[in-house]
Amino acid sequence: MAITSTVRRRVTEDRISVSIPSYGFPHSIVDKTVKRGHQIELVGDVLRVDEGKVTIGLSPAVTVDIDKVRLVTSYVPPNRKTPLVDKRT
């Protein structure tokens, strides 16, 4: 899943503070290239889905409204090379 966030300010040389929609806490990430006001996309795995909320693992986990995230890649189960059941006759 992906969340579009806005860069708030630079904390250190290599760390920035971002504002995540519907998440009421500050969050910082490592990035040297973006400047204040830029939009940045944060991508993580879904950890939990509740009523209208989704928790995404961004290290630490972030819980936001489900309408603020978008699907980046869908889950595709692995293909089996051998059959699950023996086909002996």
PDB file of N, CA, C and O in Angstrom, residues 10-86:
ATOM      1  N   ARG A  10      13.191  19.636   7.357  1.00  0.00           N
ATOM      2  CA  ARG A  10      14.383  18.802   7.477  1.00  0.00           C
ATOM      3  C   ARG A  10      14.775  18.754   8.943  1.00  0.00           C
ATOM      4  O   ARG A  10      14.928  19.777   9.596  1.00  0.00           O
ATOM      5  N   VAL A  11      14.937  17.549   9.491  1.00  0.00           N
ATOM      6  CA  VAL A  11      15.296  17.363  10.891  1.00  0.00           C
ATOM      7  C   VAL A  11      16.817  17.363  11.039  1.00  0.00           C
ATOM      8  O   VAL A  11      17.369  18.060  11.884  1.00  0.00           O
ATOM      9  N   THR A  12      17.490  16.552  10.236  1.00  0.00           N
ATOM     10  CA  THR A  12      18.952  16.508  10.192  1.00  0.00           C
ATOM     11  C   THR A  12      19.363  16.519   8.720  1.00  0.00           C
ATOM     12  O   THR A  12      18.520  16.668   7.838  1.00  0.00           O
ATOM     13  N   GLU A  13      20.639  16.343   8.453  1.00  0.00           N
ATOM     14  CA  GLU A  13      21.114  16.321   7.065  1.00  0.00           C
ATOM     15  C   GLU A  13      20.444  15.245   6.224  1.00  0.00           C
ATOM     16  O   GLU A  13      20.151  15.456   5.056  1.00  0.00           O
ATOM     17  N   ASP A  14      20.223  14.102   6.837  1.00  0.00           N
ATOM     18  CA  ASP A  14      19.677  12.983   6.066  1.00  0.00           C
ATOM     19  C   ASP A  14      18.272  12.563   6.473  1.00  0.00           C
ATOM     20  O   ASP A  14      17.731  11.612   5.946  1.00  0.00           O
ATOM     21  N   ARG A  15      17.623  13.256   7.385  1.00  0.00           N
ATOM     22  CA  ARG A  15      16.302  12.864   7.871  1.00  0.00           C
ATOM     23  C   ARG A  15      15.324  14.029   7.704  1.00  0.00           C
ATOM     24  O   ARG A  15      15.656  15.169   7.982  1.00  0.00           O
ATOM     25  N   ILE A  16      14.089  13.691   7.224  1.00  0.00           N
ATOM     26  CA  ILE A  16      13.043  14.704   7.061  1.00  0.00           C
ATOM     27  C   ILE A  16      11.803  14.299   7.857  1.00  0.00           C
ATOM     28  O   ILE A  16      11.580  13.130   8.131  1.00  0.00           O
ATOM     29  N   SER A  17      11.010  15.287   8.221  1.00  0.00           N
ATOM     30  CA  SER A  17       9.740  15.066   8.906  1.00  0.00           C
ATOM     31  C   SER A  17       8.637  15.168   7.866  1.00  0.00           C
ATOM     32  O   SER A  17       8.618  16.107   7.061  1.00  0.00           O
ATOM     33  N   VAL A  18       7.705  14.196   7.866  1.00  0.00           N
ATOM     34  CA  VAL A  18       6.609  14.198   6.899  1.00  0.00           C
ATOM     35  C   VAL A  18       5.267  14.231   7.628  1.00  0.00           C
ATOM     36  O   VAL A  18       5.136  13.776   8.755  1.00  0.00           O
ATOM     37  N   SER A  19       4.287  14.795   6.956  1.00  0.00           N
ATOM     38  CA  SER A  19       2.917  14.853   7.459  1.00  0.00           C
ATOM     39  C   SER A  19       2.091  13.812   6.710  1.00  0.00           C
ATOM     40  O   SER A  19       1.968  13.877   5.486  1.00  0.00           O
ATOM     41  N   ILE A  20       1.537  12.856   7.452  1.00  0.00           N
ATOM     42  CA  ILE A  20       0.737  11.782   6.855  1.00  0.00           C
ATOM     43  C   ILE A  20      -0.734  12.096   7.113  1.00  0.00           C
ATOM     44  O   ILE A  20      -1.129  12.328   8.258  1.00  0.00           O
ATOM     45  N   PRO A  21      -1.569  12.110   6.051  1.00  0.00           N
ATOM     46  CA  PRO A  21      -2.992  12.402   6.234  1.00  0.00           C
ATOM     47  C   PRO A  21      -3.667  11.419   7.190  1.00  0.00           C
ATOM     48  O   PRO A  21      -3.401  10.225   7.126  1.00  0.00           O
ATOM     49  N   SER A  22      -4.500  11.911   8.066  1.00  0.00           N
ATOM     50  CA  SER A  22      -5.296  11.180   9.064  1.00  0.00           C
ATOM     51  C   SER A  22      -4.442  10.436  10.088  1.00  0.00           C
ATOM     52  O   SER A  22      -4.929   9.557  10.778  1.00  0.00           O
ATOM     53  N   TYR A  23      -3.156  10.765  10.195  1.00  0.00           N
ATOM     54  CA  TYR A  23      -2.272  10.185  11.206  1.00  0.00           C
ATOM     55  C   TYR A  23      -1.824  11.335  12.085  1.00  0.00           C
ATOM     56  O   TYR A  23      -1.192  12.271  11.633  1.00  0.00           O
ATOM     57  N   GLY A  24      -2.165  11.306  13.352  1.00  0.00           N
ATOM     58  CA  GLY A  24      -1.983  12.455  14.233  1.00  0.00           C
ATOM     59  C   GLY A  24      -0.635  12.575  14.907  1.00  0.00           C
ATOM     60  O   GLY A  24      -0.513  13.316  15.867  1.00  0.00           O
ATOM     61  N   PHE A  25       0.380  11.865  14.426  1.00  0.00           N
ATOM     62  CA  PHE A  25       1.684  11.903  15.074  1.00  0.00           C
ATOM     63  C   PHE A  25       2.757  12.284  14.059  1.00  0.00           C
ATOM     64  O   PHE A  25       2.611  12.025  12.871  1.00  0.00           O
ATOM     65  N   PRO A  26       3.870  12.861  14.516  1.00  0.00           N
ATOM     66  CA  PRO A  26       4.953  13.158  13.578  1.00  0.00           C
ATOM     67  C   PRO A  26       5.632  11.873  13.110  1.00  0.00           C
ATOM     68  O   PRO A  26       5.669  10.881  13.830  1.00  0.00           O
ATOM     69  N   HIS A  27       6.135  11.887  11.903  1.00  0.00           N
ATOM     70  CA  HIS A  27       6.810  10.726  11.337  1.00  0.00           C
ATOM     71  C   HIS A  27       8.020  11.230  10.564  1.00  0.00           C
ATOM     72  O   HIS A  27       7.927  12.221   9.841  1.00  0.00           O
ATOM     73  N   SER A  28       9.163  10.592  10.732  1.00  0.00           N
ATOM     74  CA  SER A  28      10.354  11.009  10.001  1.00  0.00           C
ATOM     75  C   SER A  28      10.932   9.834   9.231  1.00  0.00           C
ATOM     76  O   SER A  28      10.804   8.681   9.639  1.00  0.00           O
ATOM     77  N   ILE A  29      11.537  10.156   8.101  1.00  0.00           N
ATOM     78  CA  ILE A  29      12.149   9.149   7.244  1.00  0.00           C
ATOM     79  C   ILE A  29      13.519   9.645   6.799  1.00  0.00           C
ATOM     80  O   ILE A  29      13.825  10.826   6.908  1.00  0.00           O
ATOM     81  N   VAL A  30      14.330   8.738   6.294  1.00  0.00           N
ATOM     82  CA  VAL A  30      15.646   9.088   5.785  1.00  0.00           C
ATOM     83  C   VAL A  30      15.519   9.427   4.309  1.00  0.00           C
ATOM     84  O   VAL A  30      15.051   8.607   3.516  1.00  0.00           O
ATOM     85  N   ASP A  31      15.901  10.660   3.949  1.00  0.00           N
ATOM     86  CA  ASP A  31      15.888  11.099   2.550  1.00  0.00           C
ATOM     87  C   ASP A  31      16.709  12.376   2.448  1.00  0.00           C
ATOM     88  O   ASP A  31      16.545  13.286   3.245  1.00  0.00           O
ATOM     89  N   LYS A  32      17.582  12.456   1.447  1.00  0.00           N
ATOM     90  CA  LYS A  32      18.437  13.626   1.275  1.00  0.00           C
ATOM     91  C   LYS A  32      18.024  14.482   0.090  1.00  0.00           C
ATOM     92  O   LYS A  32      18.581  15.554  -0.113  1.00  0.00           O
ATOM     93  N   THR A  33      17.074  14.036  -0.715  1.00  0.00           N
ATOM     94  CA  THR A  33      16.823  14.694  -2.001  1.00  0.00           C
ATOM     95  C   THR A  33      15.632  15.645  -2.013  1.00  0.00           C
ATOM     96  O   THR A  33      15.599  16.540  -2.840  1.00  0.00           O
ATOM     97  N   VAL A  34      14.646  15.476  -1.146  1.00  0.00           N
ATOM     98  CA  VAL A  34      13.426  16.281  -1.236  1.00  0.00           C
ATOM     99  C   VAL A  34      13.525  17.528  -0.372  1.00  0.00           C
ATOM    100  O   VAL A  34      14.326  17.613   0.546  1.00  0.00           O
ATOM    101  N   LYS A  35      12.677  18.501  -0.692  1.00  0.00           N
ATOM    102  CA  LYS A  35      12.641  19.758   0.042  1.00  0.00           C
ATOM    103  C   LYS A  35      11.260  19.970   0.653  1.00  0.00           C
ATOM    104  O   LYS A  35      10.317  19.256   0.352  1.00  0.00           O
ATOM    105  N   ARG A  36      11.135  20.966   1.501  1.00  0.00           N
ATOM    106  CA  ARG A  36       9.893  21.280   2.193  1.00  0.00           C
ATOM    107  C   ARG A  36       8.756  21.525   1.200  1.00  0.00           C
ATOM    108  O   ARG A  36       8.926  22.205   0.200  1.00  0.00           O
ATOM    109  N   GLY A  37       7.598  20.921   1.478  1.00  0.00           N
ATOM    110  CA  GLY A  37       6.420  21.099   0.649  1.00  0.00           C
ATOM    111  C   GLY A  37       6.255  20.058  -0.452  1.00  0.00           C
ATOM    112  O   GLY A  37       5.185  19.966  -1.041  1.00  0.00           O
ATOM    113  N   HIS A  38       7.278  19.288  -0.745  1.00  0.00           N
ATOM    114  CA  HIS A  38       7.182  18.257  -1.776  1.00  0.00           C
ATOM    115  C   HIS A  38       6.286  17.113  -1.306  1.00  0.00           C
ATOM    116  O   HIS A  38       6.180  16.836  -0.120  1.00  0.00           O
ATOM    117  N   GLN A  39       5.647  16.460  -2.262  1.00  0.00           N
ATOM    118  CA  GLN A  39       4.853  15.265  -1.985  1.00  0.00           C
ATOM    119  C   GLN A  39       5.764  14.052  -2.121  1.00  0.00           C
ATOM    120  O   GLN A  39       6.565  13.984  -3.052  1.00  0.00           O
ATOM    121  N   ILE A  40       5.644  13.124  -1.206  1.00  0.00           N
ATOM    122  CA  ILE A  40       6.465  11.910  -1.245  1.00  0.00           C
ATOM    123  C   ILE A  40       5.549  10.715  -0.983  1.00  0.00           C
ATOM    124  O   ILE A  40       4.587  10.813  -0.219  1.00  0.00           O
ATOM    125  N   GLU A  41       5.824   9.609  -1.654  1.00  0.00           N
ATOM    126  CA  GLU A  41       5.002   8.405  -1.510  1.00  0.00           C
ATOM    127  C   GLU A  41       5.707   7.418  -0.591  1.00  0.00           C
ATOM    128  O   GLU A  41       6.852   7.048  -0.831  1.00  0.00           O
ATOM    129  N   LEU A  42       5.028   7.000   0.457  1.00  0.00           N
ATOM    130  CA  LEU A  42       5.550   6.017   1.404  1.00  0.00           C
ATOM    131  C   LEU A  42       4.872   4.684   1.119  1.00  0.00           C
ATOM    132  O   LEU A  42       3.650   4.603   1.070  1.00  0.00           O
ATOM    133  N   VAL A  43       5.666   3.638   0.930  1.00  0.00           N
ATOM    134  CA  VAL A  43       5.140   2.323   0.560  1.00  0.00           C
ATOM    135  C   VAL A  43       5.474   1.328   1.662  1.00  0.00           C
ATOM    136  O   VAL A  43       6.600   1.292   2.158  1.00  0.00           O
ATOM    137  N   GLY A  44       4.480   0.518   2.050  1.00  0.00           N
ATOM    138  CA  GLY A  44       4.683  -0.499   3.074  1.00  0.00           C
ATOM    139  C   GLY A  44       3.680  -1.627   2.938  1.00  0.00           C
ATOM    140  O   GLY A  44       2.729  -1.543   2.161  1.00  0.00           O
ATOM    141  N   ASP A  45       3.882  -2.662   3.710  1.00  0.00           N
ATOM    142  CA  ASP A  45       2.985  -3.814   3.705  1.00  0.00           C
ATOM    143  C   ASP A  45       1.830  -3.595   4.676  1.00  0.00           C
ATOM    144  O   ASP A  45       2.001  -2.971   5.722  1.00  0.00           O
ATOM    145  N   VAL A  46       0.675  -4.133   4.346  1.00  0.00           N
ATOM    146  CA  VAL A  46      -0.488  -4.047   5.219  1.00  0.00           C
ATOM    147  C   VAL A  46      -0.317  -5.023   6.370  1.00  0.00           C
ATOM    148  O   VAL A  46      -0.046  -6.204   6.164  1.00  0.00           O
ATOM    149  N   LEU A  47      -0.455  -4.518   7.590  1.00  0.00           N
ATOM    150  CA  LEU A  47      -0.345  -5.359   8.772  1.00  0.00           C
ATOM    151  C   LEU A  47      -1.708  -5.748   9.320  1.00  0.00           C
ATOM    152  O   LEU A  47      -1.891  -6.841   9.844  1.00  0.00           O
ATOM    153  N   ARG A  48      -2.676  -4.828   9.208  1.00  0.00           N
ATOM    154  CA  ARG A  48      -3.994  -5.068   9.793  1.00  0.00           C
ATOM    155  C   ARG A  48      -5.023  -4.167   9.127  1.00  0.00           C
ATOM    156  O   ARG A  48      -4.730  -3.036   8.783  1.00  0.00           O
ATOM    157  N   VAL A  49      -6.249  -4.678   8.976  1.00  0.00           N
ATOM    158  CA  VAL A  49      -7.362  -3.897   8.452  1.00  0.00           C
ATOM    159  C   VAL A  49      -8.482  -3.951   9.470  1.00  0.00           C
ATOM    160  O   VAL A  49      -8.911  -5.028   9.882  1.00  0.00           O
ATOM    161  N   ASP A  50      -8.934  -2.774   9.916  1.00  0.00           N
ATOM    162  CA  ASP A  50     -10.037  -2.659  10.865  1.00  0.00           C
ATOM    163  C   ASP A  50     -11.186  -1.919  10.188  1.00  0.00           C
ATOM    164  O   ASP A  50     -11.139  -1.645   9.006  1.00  0.00           O
ATOM    165  N   GLU A  51     -12.192  -1.548  10.968  1.00  0.00           N
ATOM    166  CA  GLU A  51     -13.345  -0.832  10.437  1.00  0.00           C
ATOM    167  C   GLU A  51     -12.932   0.558   9.968  1.00  0.00           C
ATOM    168  O   GLU A  51     -12.789   1.478  10.757  1.00  0.00           O
ATOM    169  N   GLY A  52     -12.725   0.723   8.669  1.00  0.00           N
ATOM    170  CA  GLY A  52     -12.382   2.013   8.104  1.00  0.00           C
ATOM    171  C   GLY A  52     -10.939   2.432   8.298  1.00  0.00           C
ATOM    172  O   GLY A  52     -10.563   3.516   7.888  1.00  0.00           O
ATOM    173  N   LYS A  53     -10.125   1.622   8.914  1.00  0.00           N
ATOM    174  CA  LYS A  53      -8.715   1.945   9.169  1.00  0.00           C
ATOM    175  C   LYS A  53      -7.830   0.824   8.632  1.00  0.00           C
ATOM    176  O   LYS A  53      -8.238  -0.323   8.547  1.00  0.00           O
ATOM    177  N   VAL A  54      -6.614   1.183   8.267  1.00  0.00           N
ATOM    178  CA  VAL A  54      -5.632   0.204   7.815  1.00  0.00           C
ATOM    179  C   VAL A  54      -4.297   0.542   8.462  1.00  0.00           C
ATOM    180  O   VAL A  54      -3.934   1.703   8.582  1.00  0.00           O
ATOM    181  N   THR A  55      -3.596  -0.487   8.935  1.00  0.00           N
ATOM    182  CA  THR A  55      -2.284  -0.319   9.555  1.00  0.00           C
ATOM    183  C   THR A  55      -1.233  -0.792   8.569  1.00  0.00           C
ATOM    184  O   THR A  55      -1.295  -1.909   8.081  1.00  0.00           O
ATOM    185  N   ILE A  56      -0.272   0.097   8.292  1.00  0.00           N
ATOM    186  CA  ILE A  56       0.774  -0.180   7.321  1.00  0.00           C
ATOM    187  C   ILE A  56       2.116  -0.169   8.033  1.00  0.00           C
ATOM    188  O   ILE A  56       2.391   0.710   8.844  1.00  0.00           O
ATOM    189  N   GLY A  57       2.965  -1.116   7.724  1.00  0.00           N
ATOM    190  CA  GLY A  57       4.284  -1.211   8.328  1.00  0.00           C
ATOM    191  C   GLY A  57       5.266  -0.273   7.657  1.00  0.00           C
ATOM    192  O   GLY A  57       5.836  -0.595   6.633  1.00  0.00           O
ATOM    193  N   LEU A  58       5.443   0.903   8.236  1.00  0.00           N
ATOM    194  CA  LEU A  58       6.403   1.872   7.709  1.00  0.00           C
ATOM    195  C   LEU A  58       7.598   2.010   8.628  1.00  0.00           C
ATOM    196  O   LEU A  58       8.441   2.863   8.412  1.00  0.00           O
ATOM    197  N   SER A  59       7.660   1.188   9.644  1.00  0.00           N
ATOM    198  CA  SER A  59       8.734   1.192  10.636  1.00  0.00           C
ATOM    199  C   SER A  59       8.817   2.528  11.345  1.00  0.00           C
ATOM    200  O   SER A  59       9.665   3.348  11.029  1.00  0.00           O
ATOM    201  N   PRO A  60       7.964   2.821  12.266  1.00  0.00           N
ATOM    202  CA  PRO A  60       6.972   2.006  12.960  1.00  0.00           C
ATOM    203  C   PRO A  60       5.663   1.910  12.179  1.00  0.00           C
ATOM    204  O   PRO A  60       5.482   2.574  11.165  1.00  0.00           O
ATOM    205  N   ALA A  61       4.763   1.085  12.673  1.00  0.00           N
ATOM    206  CA  ALA A  61       3.468   0.911  12.031  1.00  0.00           C
ATOM    207  C   ALA A  61       2.653   2.190  12.116  1.00  0.00           C
ATOM    208  O   ALA A  61       2.686   2.902  13.114  1.00  0.00           O
ATOM    209  N   VAL A  62       1.931   2.492  11.032  1.00  0.00           N
ATOM    210  CA  VAL A  62       1.130   3.704  10.925  1.00  0.00           C
ATOM    211  C   VAL A  62      -0.303   3.301  10.618  1.00  0.00           C
ATOM    212  O   VAL A  62      -0.536   2.539   9.687  1.00  0.00           O
ATOM    213  N   THR A  63      -1.272   3.793  11.401  1.00  0.00           N
ATOM    214  CA  THR A  63      -2.683   3.502  11.177  1.00  0.00           C
ATOM    215  C   THR A  63      -3.366   4.739  10.618  1.00  0.00           C
ATOM    216  O   THR A  63      -3.355   5.801  11.243  1.00  0.00           O
ATOM    217  N   VAL A  64      -3.946   4.615   9.428  1.00  0.00           N
ATOM    218  CA  VAL A  64      -4.598   5.737   8.753  1.00  0.00           C
ATOM    219  C   VAL A  64      -5.969   5.296   8.246  1.00  0.00           C
ATOM    220  O   VAL A  64      -6.292   4.111   8.234  1.00  0.00           O
ATOM    221  N   ASP A  65      -6.770   6.278   7.807  1.00  0.00           N
ATOM    222  CA  ASP A  65      -8.061   5.968   7.203  1.00  0.00           C
ATOM    223  C   ASP A  65      -7.843   5.200   5.909  1.00  0.00           C
ATOM    224  O   ASP A  65      -6.878   5.437   5.179  1.00  0.00           O
ATOM    225  N   ILE A  66      -8.765   4.308   5.614  1.00  0.00           N
ATOM    226  CA  ILE A  66      -8.608   3.432   4.452  1.00  0.00           C
ATOM    227  C   ILE A  66      -8.698   4.207   3.140  1.00  0.00           C
ATOM    228  O   ILE A  66      -8.135   3.792   2.127  1.00  0.00           O
ATOM    229  N   ASP A  67      -9.366   5.368   3.132  1.00  0.00           N
ATOM    230  CA  ASP A  67      -9.472   6.141   1.898  1.00  0.00           C
ATOM    231  C   ASP A  67      -8.221   6.965   1.598  1.00  0.00           C
ATOM    232  O   ASP A  67      -8.116   7.574   0.539  1.00  0.00           O
ATOM    233  N   LYS A  68      -7.246   6.990   2.495  1.00  0.00           N
ATOM    234  CA  LYS A  68      -5.997   7.733   2.301  1.00  0.00           C
ATOM    235  C   LYS A  68      -4.889   6.898   1.679  1.00  0.00           C
ATOM    236  O   LYS A  68      -3.838   7.415   1.344  1.00  0.00           O
ATOM    237  N   VAL A  69      -5.115   5.596   1.527  1.00  0.00           N
ATOM    238  CA  VAL A  69      -4.092   4.710   0.961  1.00  0.00           C
ATOM    239  C   VAL A  69      -4.545   4.202  -0.399  1.00  0.00           C
ATOM    240  O   VAL A  69      -5.719   4.239  -0.735  1.00  0.00           O
ATOM    241  N   ARG A  70      -3.570   3.732  -1.166  1.00  0.00           N
ATOM    242  CA  ARG A  70      -3.911   3.132  -2.456  1.00  0.00           C
ATOM    243  C   ARG A  70      -3.068   1.881  -2.660  1.00  0.00           C
ATOM    244  O   ARG A  70      -1.959   1.768  -2.126  1.00  0.00           O
ATOM    245  N   LEU A  71      -3.604   0.966  -3.423  1.00  0.00           N
ATOM    246  CA  LEU A  71      -2.951  -0.308  -3.684  1.00  0.00           C
ATOM    247  C   LEU A  71      -1.868  -0.115  -4.740  1.00  0.00           C
ATOM    248  O   LEU A  71      -2.113   0.427  -5.805  1.00  0.00           O
ATOM    249  N   VAL A  72      -0.661  -0.554  -4.425  1.00  0.00           N
ATOM    250  CA  VAL A  72       0.454  -0.437  -5.363  1.00  0.00           C
ATOM    251  C   VAL A  72       0.650  -1.755  -6.097  1.00  0.00           C
ATOM    252  O   VAL A  72       0.697  -1.796  -7.315  1.00  0.00           O
ATOM    253  N   THR A  73       0.776  -2.845  -5.362  1.00  0.00           N
ATOM    254  CA  THR A  73       0.881  -4.165  -5.973  1.00  0.00           C
ATOM    255  C   THR A  73      -0.056  -5.109  -5.236  1.00  0.00           C
ATOM    256  O   THR A  73      -0.176  -5.048  -4.023  1.00  0.00           O
ATOM    257  N   SER A  74      -0.706  -5.958  -5.987  1.00  0.00           N
ATOM    258  CA  SER A  74      -1.604  -6.914  -5.355  1.00  0.00           C
ATOM    259  C   SER A  74      -0.841  -8.189  -5.042  1.00  0.00           C
ATOM    260  O   SER A  74       0.190  -8.490  -5.637  1.00  0.00           O
ATOM    261  N   TYR A  75      -1.376  -8.960  -4.121  1.00  0.00           N
ATOM    262  CA  TYR A  75      -0.745 -10.205  -3.717  1.00  0.00           C
ATOM    263  C   TYR A  75      -0.991 -11.270  -4.777  1.00  0.00           C
ATOM    264  O   TYR A  75      -2.116 -11.480  -5.206  1.00  0.00           O
ATOM    265  N   VAL A  76       0.058 -11.922  -5.203  1.00  0.00           N
ATOM    266  CA  VAL A  76      -0.038 -13.027  -6.147  1.00  0.00           C
ATOM    267  C   VAL A  76       0.586 -14.239  -5.473  1.00  0.00           C
ATOM    268  O   VAL A  76       1.761 -14.226  -5.125  1.00  0.00           O
ATOM    269  N   PRO A  77      -0.199 -15.305  -5.261  1.00  0.00           N
ATOM    270  CA  PRO A  77       0.366 -16.483  -4.603  1.00  0.00           C
ATOM    271  C   PRO A  77       1.424 -17.139  -5.488  1.00  0.00           C
ATOM    272  O   PRO A  77       1.352 -17.057  -6.713  1.00  0.00           O
ATOM    273  N   PRO A  78       2.403 -17.792  -4.885  1.00  0.00           N
ATOM    274  CA  PRO A  78       3.452 -18.442  -5.682  1.00  0.00           C
ATOM    275  C   PRO A  78       2.903 -19.616  -6.477  1.00  0.00           C
ATOM    276  O   PRO A  78       1.968 -20.290  -6.046  1.00  0.00           O
ATOM    277  N   ASN A  79       3.502 -19.859  -7.627  1.00  0.00           N
ATOM    278  CA  ASN A  79       3.106 -20.996  -8.469  1.00  0.00           C
ATOM    279  C   ASN A  79       3.798 -22.248  -7.957  1.00  0.00           C
ATOM    280  O   ASN A  79       4.979 -22.229  -7.649  1.00  0.00           O
ATOM    281  N   ARG A  80       3.053 -23.348  -7.893  1.00  0.00           N
ATOM    282  CA  ARG A  80       3.623 -24.620  -7.461  1.00  0.00           C
ATOM    283  C   ARG A  80       4.205 -25.340  -8.664  1.00  0.00           C
ATOM    284  O   ARG A  80       3.588 -25.406  -9.717  1.00  0.00           O
ATOM    285  N   LYS A  81       5.385 -25.892  -8.485  1.00  0.00           N
ATOM    286  CA  LYS A  81       5.998 -26.672  -9.549  1.00  0.00           C
ATOM    287  C   LYS A  81       5.553 -28.124  -9.482  1.00  0.00           C
ATOM    288  O   LYS A  81       5.474 -28.807 -10.488  1.00  0.00           O
ATOM    289  N   THR A  82       5.254 -28.589  -8.275  1.00  0.00           N
ATOM    290  CA  THR A  82       4.770 -29.953  -8.108  1.00  0.00           C
ATOM    291  C   THR A  82       3.315 -29.875  -7.663  1.00  0.00           C
ATOM    292  O   THR A  82       2.916 -28.960  -6.945  1.00  0.00           O
ATOM    293  N   PRO A  83       2.503 -30.826  -8.079  1.00  0.00           N
ATOM    294  CA  PRO A  83       1.102 -30.798  -7.671  1.00  0.00           C
ATOM    295  C   PRO A  83       0.945 -30.994  -6.164  1.00  0.00           C
ATOM    296  O   PRO A  83       1.772 -31.641  -5.516  1.00  0.00           O
ATOM    297  N   LEU A  84      -0.103 -30.447  -5.623  1.00  0.00           N
ATOM    298  CA  LEU A  84      -0.369 -30.538  -4.203  1.00  0.00           C
ATOM    299  C   LEU A  84      -0.818 -31.961  -3.818  1.00  0.00           C
ATOM    300  O   LEU A  84      -0.538 -32.429  -2.727  1.00  0.00           O
ATOM    301  N   VAL A  85      -1.475 -32.651  -4.724  1.00  0.00           N
ATOM    302  CA  VAL A  85      -1.988 -33.995  -4.492  1.00  0.00           C
ATOM    303  C   VAL A  85      -1.323 -34.952  -5.480  1.00  0.00           C
ATOM    304  O   VAL A  85      -1.116 -34.624  -6.637  1.00  0.00           O
ATOM    305  N   ASP A  86      -0.969 -36.158  -4.990  1.00  0.00           N
ATOM    306  CA  ASP A  86      -0.423 -37.165  -5.883  1.00  0.00           C
ATOM    307  C   ASP A  86      -1.463 -37.564  -6.926  1.00  0.00           C
ATOM    308  O   ASP A  86      -2.629 -37.776  -6.599  1.00  0.00           O
TER     309      ASP A  86
END
